[in-house]
mmCIF file of C-alpha atoms in Angstrom:
data_model
loop_
_atom_site.group_PDB
_atom_site.id
_atom_site.type_symbol
_atom_site.label_atom_id
_atom_site.label_comp_id
_atom_site.label_asym_id
_atom_site.label_seq_id
_atom_site.Cartn_x
_atom_site.Cartn_y
_atom_site.Cartn_z
ATOM 1 C CA UNK I 4 -0.455 0.207 0.133
ATOM 2 C CA UNK I 5 2.625 2.640 1.433
ATOM 3 C CA UNK I 6 4.742 1.817 -2.406
ATOM 4 C CA UNK I 7 1.848 1.922 -4.510
ATOM 5 C CA UNK I 8 0.550 5.710 -2.818
ATOM 6 C CA UNK I 9 4.636 6.519 -3.131
ATOM 7 C CA UNK I 10 4.228 5.226 -7.386
ATOM 8 C CA UNK I 11 0.343 7.419 -7.702
ATOM 9 C CA UNK I 12 1.458 10.956 -6.023
ATOM 10 C CA UNK I 13 5.351 10.240 -8.464
ATOM 11 C CA UNK I 14 2.694 9.714 -11.206
ATOM 12 C CA UNK I 15 0.819 12.587 -9.909
ATOM 13 C CA UNK I 16 4.273 14.705 -10.392
ATOM 14 C CA UNK I 17 5.864 14.260 -13.347
ATOM 15 C CA UNK I 18 2.709 14.415 -15.635
ATOM 16 C CA UNK I 19 2.390 18.093 -13.520
ATOM 17 C CA UNK I 20 5.976 18.593 -14.027
ATOM 18 C CA UNK I 21 5.637 17.742 -18.044
ATOM 19 C CA UNK I 22 2.673 19.781 -18.507
ATOM 20 C CA UNK I 23 5.501 22.635 -17.109
ATOM 21 C CA UNK I 24 7.946 21.319 -19.101
ATOM 22 C CA UNK I 25 5.840 21.436 -22.276
ATOM 23 C CA UNK I 26 3.863 24.748 -21.323
ATOM 24 C CA UNK I 27 7.578 26.894 -21.230
ATOM 25 C CA UNK I 28 9.375 24.804 -24.563
ATOM 26 C CA UNK I 29 5.971 26.498 -26.053
ATOM 27 C CA UNK I 30 6.624 29.665 -25.367
ATOM 28 C CA UNK I 31 9.411 30.904 -27.051
ATOM 29 C CA UNK I 32 11.642 31.452 -24.024
ATOM 30 C CA UNK I 33 14.482 29.218 -24.459
ATOM 31 C CA UNK I 34 15.521 30.846 -27.408
ATOM 32 C CA UNK I 35 14.894 34.788 -26.715
ATOM 33 C CA UNK I 36 17.051 33.939 -23.506
ATOM 34 C CA UNK I 37 20.013 31.559 -25.395
ATOM 35 C CA UNK I 38 20.163 35.103 -28.098
ATOM 36 C CA UNK I 39 20.469 36.661 -25.176
ATOM 37 C CA UNK I 40 23.842 35.118 -24.146
ATOM 38 C CA UNK I 41 25.067 34.702 -27.402
ATOM 39 C CA UNK I 42 24.207 38.187 -28.559
ATOM 40 C CA UNK I 43 26.374 38.985 -25.445
ATOM 41 C CA UNK I 44 23.674 41.546 -24.283
ATOM 42 C CA UNK I 45 25.710 40.946 -20.696
ATOM 43 C CA UNK I 46 27.077 43.977 -21.992
ATOM 44 C CA UNK I 47 24.445 46.014 -23.367
ATOM 45 C CA UNK I 48 22.163 48.548 -20.874
ATOM 46 C CA UNK I 49 18.763 46.935 -20.553
ATOM 47 C CA UNK I 50 15.990 49.241 -22.108
ATOM 48 C CA UNK I 51 14.065 48.594 -19.050
ATOM 49 C CA UNK I 52 16.892 48.075 -15.468
ATOM 50 C CA UNK I 53 18.632 50.760 -17.479
ATOM 51 C CA UNK I 54 22.686 48.293 -15.726
ATOM 52 C CA UNK I 55 23.824 46.558 -17.381
ATOM 53 C CA UNK I 56 23.724 42.390 -16.001
ATOM 54 C CA UNK I 57 27.560 42.788 -14.542
ATOM 55 C CA UNK I 58 26.044 45.500 -12.148
ATOM 56 C CA UNK I 59 23.211 42.387 -11.466
ATOM 57 C CA UNK I 60 24.346 39.995 -10.701
ATOM 58 C CA UNK I 61 26.668 40.683 -8.031
ATOM 59 C CA UNK I 62 23.448 42.214 -5.865
ATOM 60 C CA UNK I 63 20.926 39.341 -7.055
ATOM 61 C CA UNK I 64 23.697 36.544 -6.043
ATOM 62 C CA UNK I 65 24.730 38.130 -2.804
ATOM 63 C CA UNK I 66 21.102 38.544 -2.015
ATOM 64 C CA UNK I 67 20.223 35.962 -2.696
ATOM 65 C CA UNK I 68 23.310 33.323 -0.641
ATOM 66 C CA UNK I 69 22.359 36.409 2.095
ATOM 67 C CA UNK I 70 19.279 35.021 2.017
ATOM 68 C CA UNK I 71 21.053 30.579 1.755
ATOM 69 C CA UNK I 72 23.493 31.673 5.060
ATOM 70 C CA UNK I 73 19.916 33.947 7.113
ATOM 71 C CA UNK I 74 18.659 30.474 7.141
ATOM 72 C CA UNK I 75 21.753 28.281 7.744
ATOM 73 C CA UNK I 76 21.754 30.005 11.019
ATOM 74 C CA UNK I 77 18.609 29.744 11.815
ATOM 75 C CA UNK I 78 19.232 25.842 11.658
ATOM 76 C CA UNK I 79 18.598 24.315 14.844
ATOM 77 C CA UNK I 80 20.701 20.561 14.572
ATOM 78 C CA UNK I 81 20.132 18.521 12.307
ATOM 79 C CA UNK I 82 16.920 17.327 13.173
ATOM 80 C CA UNK I 83 15.367 20.047 12.136
ATOM 81 C CA UNK I 84 13.656 18.949 8.881
ATOM 82 C CA UNK I 85 12.037 22.929 8.262
ATOM 83 C CA UNK I 86 14.599 24.326 8.937
ATOM 84 C CA UNK I 87 16.842 22.194 6.247
ATOM 85 C CA UNK I 88 14.007 22.405 4.354
ATOM 86 C CA UNK I 89 14.309 26.358 4.259
ATOM 87 C CA UNK I 90 18.438 25.663 3.748
ATOM 88 C CA UNK I 91 18.048 23.895 0.714
ATOM 89 C CA UNK I 92 15.130 25.982 -0.802
ATOM 90 C CA UNK I 93 16.996 29.365 -0.670
ATOM 91 C CA UNK I 94 19.960 27.603 -1.944
ATOM 92 C CA UNK I 95 17.714 26.479 -4.380
ATOM 93 C CA UNK I 96 17.247 29.970 -6.059
ATOM 94 C CA UNK I 97 20.875 30.591 -4.995
ATOM 95 C CA UNK I 98 21.965 27.902 -7.547
ATOM 96 C CA UNK I 99 19.152 29.270 -10.502
ATOM 97 C CA UNK I 100 20.714 32.931 -10.211
ATOM 98 C CA UNK I 101 24.023 31.667 -10.653
ATOM 99 C CA UNK I 102 23.071 29.041 -13.557
ATOM 100 C CA UNK I 103 21.954 32.477 -14.792
ATOM 101 C CA UNK I 104 24.348 34.711 -14.765
ATOM 102 C CA UNK I 105 27.174 32.322 -15.596
ATOM 103 C CA UNK I 106 28.545 33.623 -18.879
ATOM 104 C CA UNK I 107 29.892 36.613 -17.461
ATOM 105 C CA UNK I 108 32.600 35.452 -14.755
ATOM 106 C CA UNK I 109 35.068 33.285 -14.579
ATOM 107 C CA UNK I 110 35.970 29.466 -14.144
ATOM 108 C CA UNK I 111 35.746 30.566 -9.933
ATOM 109 C CA UNK I 112 32.905 32.018 -10.755
ATOM 110 C CA UNK I 113 32.218 28.164 -12.160
ATOM 111 C CA UNK I 114 33.763 26.209 -8.652
ATOM 112 C CA UNK I 115 31.594 27.928 -6.667
ATOM 113 C CA UNK I 116 28.699 27.002 -8.273
ATOM 114 C CA UNK I 117 29.660 23.459 -7.995
ATOM 115 C CA UNK I 118 30.157 24.164 -3.914
ATOM 116 C CA UNK I 119 26.265 25.302 -4.141
ATOM 117 C CA UNK I 120 24.894 22.840 -6.672
ATOM 118 C CA UNK I 121 26.926 19.997 -3.647
ATOM 119 C CA UNK I 122 25.246 21.554 -0.833
ATOM 120 C CA UNK I 123 22.005 21.887 -2.794
ATOM 121 C CA UNK I 124 22.535 17.566 -3.653
ATOM 122 C CA UNK I 125 23.867 16.683 0.030
ATOM 123 C CA UNK I 126 19.936 18.638 1.489
ATOM 124 C CA UNK I 127 18.677 16.829 -1.192
ATOM 125 C CA UNK I 128 19.322 13.096 -0.278
ATOM 126 C CA UNK I 129 18.666 14.844 3.429
ATOM 127 C CA UNK I 130 14.931 16.327 1.998
ATOM 128 C CA UNK I 131 14.649 12.665 0.219
ATOM 129 C CA UNK I 132 14.704 10.082 3.514
ATOM 130 C CA UNK I 133 12.795 12.576 5.094
ATOM 131 C CA UNK I 134 10.283 12.685 3.670
ATOM 132 C CA UNK I 135 10.302 9.301 3.561
ATOM 133 C CA UNK I 136 10.233 8.593 6.889
ATOM 134 C CA UNK I 137 7.307 10.756 8.386
ATOM 135 C CA UNK I 138 5.276 8.821 5.072
ATOM 136 C CA UNK I 139 7.179 5.753 6.594
ATOM 137 C CA UNK I 140 5.949 6.867 10.098
ATOM 138 C CA UNK I 141 1.963 8.250 8.385
ATOM 139 C CA UNK I 142 1.914 4.611 7.250
ATOM 140 C CA UNK I 143 2.412 3.036 10.517
ATOM 141 C CA UNK I 144 -0.307 5.013 12.204
ATOM 142 C CA UNK I 145 -2.844 4.830 10.291
ATOM 143 C CA UNK I 146 -1.654 0.684 9.650
ATOM 144 C CA UNK I 147 0.292 -0.427 12.573
ATOM 145 C CA UNK I 148 3.462 -1.236 13.238
ATOM 146 C CA UNK I 149 5.475 -3.864 12.261
ATOM 147 C CA UNK I 150 8.960 -5.730 11.955
ATOM 148 C CA UNK I 151 9.720 -5.096 9.119
ATOM 149 C CA UNK I 152 8.816 -2.109 8.725
ATOM 150 C CA UNK I 153 10.417 -1.355 12.342
ATOM 151 C CA UNK I 154 13.439 -2.361 10.382
ATOM 152 C CA UNK I 155 13.418 -0.416 7.443
ATOM 153 C CA UNK I 156 12.851 3.348 9.671
ATOM 154 C CA UNK I 157 15.883 2.267 11.763
ATOM 155 C CA UNK I 158 17.467 1.362 7.654
ATOM 156 C CA UNK I 159 15.563 4.767 6.192
ATOM 157 C CA UNK I 160 17.587 6.344 10.171
ATOM 158 C CA UNK I 161 20.725 5.535 9.718
ATOM 159 C CA UNK I 162 21.034 6.866 6.007
ATOM 160 C CA UNK I 163 19.778 9.784 6.658
ATOM 161 C CA UNK I 164 21.841 10.130 9.468
ATOM 162 C CA UNK I 165 24.826 9.627 6.775
ATOM 163 C CA UNK I 166 23.281 12.473 4.326
ATOM 164 C CA UNK I 167 23.216 14.769 6.745
ATOM 165 C CA UNK I 168 27.229 13.533 7.738
ATOM 166 C CA UNK I 169 27.402 14.529 4.178
ATOM 167 C CA UNK I 170 25.249 18.292 4.361
ATOM 168 C CA UNK I 171 27.071 18.901 7.904
ATOM 169 C CA UNK I 172 30.284 21.500 6.781
ATOM 170 C CA UNK I 173 28.184 24.105 5.229
ATOM 171 C CA UNK I 174 26.444 24.994 8.455
ATOM 172 C CA UNK I 175 28.443 25.165 11.324
ATOM 173 C CA UNK I 176 28.745 28.063 11.002
ATOM 174 C CA UNK I 177 32.747 27.854 9.758
ATOM 175 C CA UNK I 178 32.151 26.523 6.955
ATOM 176 C CA UNK I 179 28.877 28.441 5.605
ATOM 177 C CA UNK I 180 31.568 31.769 6.363
ATOM 178 C CA UNK I 181 33.818 29.799 3.871
ATOM 179 C CA UNK I 182 30.927 28.979 2.437
ATOM 180 C CA UNK I 183 29.649 32.680 1.567
ATOM 181 C CA UNK I 184 32.985 33.521 1.521
ATOM 182 C CA UNK I 185 33.371 31.043 -2.171
ATOM 183 C CA UNK I 186 30.509 33.090 -3.892
ATOM 184 C CA UNK I 187 31.218 36.383 -2.531
ATOM 185 C CA UNK I 188 35.272 35.777 -4.318
ATOM 186 C CA UNK I 189 34.020 35.177 -7.090
ATOM 187 C CA UNK I 190 31.145 38.397 -8.170
ATOM 188 C CA UNK I 191 34.360 41.226 -7.973
#
């Protein structure tokens, strides 16, 4: 029953995702964005904003980085599921901004982006396990515990602890400071 429920949810999510991708593909967003990059529009003043992309990029990346660092400072520990998820969401927004502006920076920026992507991946692993454990707990509460489910839950908790350990270096005070410098030092 739990696997069937998860499979059903996955199918609904995939349908929603493919619909959104189809709508995006049907628009000319990708072609317009590619033209902006290829034609070097980042060097030209924007008609509305009156600023160059090279002026806007560090401010936008910096704003999103500050949000990530603020969320990291707010995490109250390994089992702060909501706090870790908030860091993941803020980091995803930072990642997308950096990916958007990557064409106007050098390899150092790409290395910083790689660190952002890695943090996003590590937090994603933790979040996926948190969701799975929560769903398993809900199912167990509705249907009653079994020896197999208890063993599965413990195995998931062990995997989650390992996943958190891989993300933890960014979540310490020193790790967050280093992460912030890694990103900001590439924007000059």
